[in-house]
Amino acid sequence: MYITNYEISDDTQWKLNIVQRNLRIPNWIDLIPEAQEQMLNEVIGLSEELPLSIYQNLTSALGKLIQHSPAHLKPVILEITSN
């Protein structure tokens, strides 16, 4: 069974928009490490609020950012993308 009319709350949509914007490589590079870490926490938090397909898009974007991330965040990104 597929859910075709999945509604995302306004708060979740707002968070999703911010996260998606910040997961673009040029924007990600401009974030300070603390803000990058916050974005990773937001992705984790959104995992239970989003349909799987949208969450998979976020994790796919994260996979592209690993080479542009500080060493201490790489294990976190790998954990998120492997789940």
XYZ file of N, CA, C and O in Angstrom:
332
model
N 0.842 -1.179 0.000
C 0.000 0.000 0.000
C 0.882 1.236 0.000
O 1.795 1.361 0.790
N 0.625 2.170 -0.891
C 1.380 3.404 -0.990
C 0.551 4.564 -0.469
O -0.639 4.661 -0.747
N 1.192 5.417 0.275
C 0.532 6.614 0.767
C 0.800 7.709 -0.254
O 1.934 8.118 -0.452
N -0.225 8.151 -0.920
C -0.041 9.140 -1.983
C -0.296 10.561 -1.512
O 0.181 11.497 -2.120
N -1.047 10.737 -0.458
C -1.369 12.078 0.026
C -0.771 12.304 1.406
O -1.435 12.759 2.319
N 0.486 11.965 1.554
C 1.141 12.144 2.836
C 1.297 13.626 3.118
O 1.851 14.361 2.313
N 0.778 14.068 4.240
C 0.875 15.474 4.599
C 1.963 15.658 5.640
O 2.016 14.938 6.624
N 2.807 16.623 5.392
C 3.867 16.967 6.315
C 3.424 18.215 7.064
O 2.931 19.170 6.458
N 3.602 18.215 8.377
C 3.206 19.384 9.157
C 4.018 20.603 8.727
O 5.104 20.480 8.153
N 3.491 21.767 9.006
C 4.186 23.005 8.643
C 5.557 23.087 9.313
O 6.529 23.511 8.693
N 5.634 22.665 10.570
C 6.901 22.694 11.296
C 7.925 21.754 10.653
O 9.083 22.121 10.474
N 7.473 20.566 10.283
C 8.360 19.605 9.630
C 8.789 20.120 8.263
O 9.964 20.010 7.890
N 7.882 20.705 7.521
C 8.220 21.251 6.209
C 9.241 22.374 6.326
O 10.184 22.456 5.544
N 9.078 23.198 7.340
C 10.012 24.288 7.585
C 11.410 23.741 7.863
O 12.400 24.195 7.288
N 11.485 22.731 8.750
C 12.774 22.101 9.056
C 13.366 21.442 7.822
O 14.570 21.562 7.558
N 12.542 20.751 7.073
C 13.003 20.070 5.871
C 13.590 21.059 4.875
O 14.659 20.819 4.303
N 12.933 22.181 4.670
C 13.435 23.197 3.744
C 14.809 23.703 4.162
O 15.707 23.851 3.330
N 14.969 23.964 5.448
C 16.260 24.454 5.955
C 17.337 23.391 5.785
O 18.440 23.683 5.316
N 17.018 22.161 6.157
C 17.992 21.079 6.052
C 18.381 20.854 4.597
O 19.570 20.746 4.274
N 17.406 20.786 3.711
C 17.714 20.576 2.297
C 18.610 21.681 1.752
O 19.553 21.405 1.001
N 18.337 22.899 2.121
C 19.160 24.024 1.668
C 20.589 23.881 2.187
O 21.557 24.081 1.458
N 20.733 23.510 3.445
C 22.062 23.412 4.041
C 22.823 22.164 3.634
O 24.034 22.102 3.845
N 22.150 21.182 3.059
C 22.837 19.978 2.598
C 23.352 20.110 1.168
O 23.914 19.170 0.625
N 23.189 21.259 0.568
C 23.807 21.522 -0.741
C 25.275 21.821 -0.493
O 25.625 22.566 0.435
N 26.141 21.260 -1.321
C 27.586 21.336 -1.079
C 28.071 22.763 -0.814
O 28.761 22.987 0.191
N 27.746 23.754 -1.645
C 28.274 25.101 -1.366
C 27.816 25.651 -0.008
O 28.585 26.298 0.696
N 26.575 25.372 0.354
C 26.055 25.851 1.637
C 26.683 25.087 2.793
O 26.999 25.660 3.839
N 26.844 23.776 2.624
C 27.436 22.927 3.653
C 28.855 23.403 3.975
O 29.238 23.511 5.139
N 29.617 23.690 2.953
C 31.005 24.127 3.135
C 31.060 25.438 3.918
O 31.986 25.653 4.712
N 30.074 26.291 3.723
C 30.046 27.588 4.402
C 29.601 27.497 5.864
O 29.803 28.452 6.626
N 29.002 26.382 6.265
C 28.543 26.237 7.651
C 29.727 25.971 8.574
O 30.661 25.248 8.212
N 29.665 26.510 9.767
C 30.671 26.165 10.767
C 30.396 24.740 11.234
O 29.261 24.249 11.118
N 31.400 24.036 11.748
C 31.200 22.634 12.155
C 30.031 22.420 13.122
O 29.328 21.419 13.031
N 29.804 23.367 14.014
C 28.689 23.226 14.958
C 27.347 23.251 14.234
O 26.414 22.531 14.589
N 27.247 24.085 13.211
C 26.013 24.149 12.418
C 25.860 22.886 11.576
O 24.741 22.386 11.400
N 26.960 22.347 11.068
C 26.902 21.079 10.334
C 26.393 19.972 11.256
O 25.536 19.178 10.872
N 26.908 19.955 12.464
C 26.456 18.951 13.435
C 24.970 19.106 13.737
O 24.238 18.126 13.835
N 24.510 20.347 13.848
C 23.086 20.596 14.083
C 22.239 20.085 12.919
O 21.167 19.518 13.116
N 22.726 20.273 11.696
C 22.000 19.769 10.528
C 21.904 18.248 10.576
O 20.874 17.670 10.240
N 22.964 17.584 11.009
C 22.922 16.125 11.142
C 21.887 15.720 12.185
O 21.137 14.757 11.984
N 21.826 16.461 13.284
C 20.816 16.178 14.308
C 19.409 16.394 13.768
O 18.483 15.639 14.106
N 19.242 17.411 12.950
C 17.933 17.664 12.341
C 17.539 16.524 11.402
O 16.377 16.111 11.375
N 18.501 16.016 10.630
C 18.215 14.876 9.739
C 17.757 13.681 10.565
O 16.765 13.031 10.225
N 18.457 13.420 11.657
C 18.070 12.307 12.524
C 16.663 12.528 13.071
O 15.829 11.623 13.069
N 16.378 13.749 13.507
C 15.049 14.068 14.034
C 13.956 13.939 12.990
O 12.839 13.505 13.294
N 14.270 14.282 11.758
C 13.278 14.194 10.683
C 13.009 12.753 10.250
O 12.008 12.491 9.593
N 13.876 11.840 10.625
C 13.732 10.460 10.172
C 12.382 9.851 10.539
O 11.865 9.024 9.799
N 11.827 10.264 11.650
C 10.542 9.702 12.080
C 9.347 10.518 11.585
O 8.214 10.083 11.711
N 9.610 11.682 11.023
C 8.530 12.568 10.602
C 8.278 12.563 9.106
O 7.257 13.076 8.660
N 9.217 12.016 8.351
C 9.123 12.082 6.887
C 8.816 10.723 6.283
O 9.199 9.695 6.831
N 8.197 10.737 5.117
C 8.055 9.490 4.371
C 9.458 8.986 4.007
O 10.406 9.776 3.853
N 9.587 7.688 3.885
C 10.878 7.067 3.621
C 11.566 7.650 2.388
O 12.770 7.911 2.409
N 10.826 7.885 1.325
C 11.443 8.382 0.092
C 12.106 9.747 0.291
O 13.196 9.998 -0.228
N 11.485 10.629 1.044
C 12.062 11.949 1.291
C 13.275 11.816 2.200
O 14.311 12.441 1.979
N 13.165 10.965 3.205
C 14.305 10.748 4.103
C 15.489 10.151 3.344
O 16.639 10.536 3.572
N 15.224 9.253 2.424
C 16.301 8.668 1.619
C 16.981 9.735 0.762
O 18.194 9.676 0.542
N 16.236 10.706 0.280
C 16.839 11.817 -0.467
C 17.805 12.605 0.421
O 18.873 13.016 -0.029
N 17.425 12.793 1.687
C 18.306 13.497 2.617
C 19.584 12.703 2.861
O 20.685 13.264 2.859
N 19.443 11.412 3.075
C 20.638 10.606 3.340
C 21.525 10.505 2.107
O 22.750 10.461 2.226
N 20.928 10.512 0.941
C 21.710 10.521 -0.295
C 22.520 11.815 -0.400
O 23.702 11.797 -0.766
N 21.894 12.926 -0.073
C 22.600 14.208 -0.087
C 23.732 14.206 0.934
O 24.827 14.711 0.657
N 23.489 13.609 2.095
C 24.538 13.522 3.109
C 25.740 12.737 2.613
O 26.881 13.103 2.884
N 25.498 11.653 1.903
C 26.584 10.838 1.379
C 27.527 11.627 0.488
O 28.733 11.353 0.450
N 27.008 12.619 -0.187
C 27.830 13.452 -1.079
C 28.636 14.490 -0.304
O 29.568 15.080 -0.841
N 28.292 14.697 0.946
C 28.950 15.730 1.738
C 30.119 15.219 2.561
O 30.862 16.007 3.126
N 30.277 13.919 2.628
C 31.278 13.364 3.535
C 32.678 13.897 3.258
O 33.430 14.194 4.175
N 33.018 14.063 1.999
C 34.366 14.554 1.686
C 34.534 16.035 1.997
O 35.645 16.546 2.008
N 33.447 16.715 2.268
C 33.478 18.139 2.585
C 33.211 18.384 4.069
O 32.862 19.503 4.449
N 33.369 17.343 4.883
C 33.018 17.425 6.293
C 34.240 17.230 7.178
O 35.177 16.523 6.793
N 34.214 17.823 8.371
C 35.313 17.609 9.310
C 35.377 16.134 9.732
O 34.363 15.432 9.730
N 36.553 15.705 10.097
C 36.781 14.291 10.439
C 35.848 13.795 11.538
O 35.370 12.653 11.467
N 35.566 14.618 12.533
C 34.733 14.153 13.642
C 33.263 13.939 13.238
O 32.522 13.248 13.940
N 32.831 14.504 12.115
C 31.445 14.312 11.672
C 31.292 13.170 10.680
O 30.183 12.675 10.473
N 32.390 12.730 10.096
C 32.305 11.668 9.093
C 31.697 10.381 9.640
O 30.833 9.795 8.983
N 32.074 9.913 10.850
C 31.417 8.704 11.372
C 29.908 8.886 11.587
O 29.137 7.954 11.373
N 29.507 10.066 11.980
C 28.076 10.349 12.188
C 27.347 10.272 10.852
O 26.270 9.661 10.751
N 27.933 10.875 9.829
C 27.317 10.840 8.503
C 27.233 9.398 7.998
O 26.189 8.994 7.480
N 28.291 8.649 8.181
C 28.271 7.243 7.742
C 27.210 6.440 8.478
O 26.528 5.604 7.882
N 27.041 6.708 9.762
C 26.009 5.999 10.527
C 24.608 6.351 10.017
O 23.754 5.476 9.854
N 24.368 7.630 9.770
C 23.054 8.062 9.278
C 22.769 7.450 7.912
O 21.673 6.957 7.665
N 23.753 7.495 7.033
C 23.523 7.001 5.675
C 23.443 5.484 5.587
O 22.903 4.951 4.625
N 23.946 4.794 6.601
C 23.896 3.326 6.552
C 22.616 2.758 7.157
O 22.328 1.582 7.016
N 21.843 3.596 7.839
C 20.601 3.113 8.480
C 19.436 3.154 7.547
O 19.260 3.821 6.658
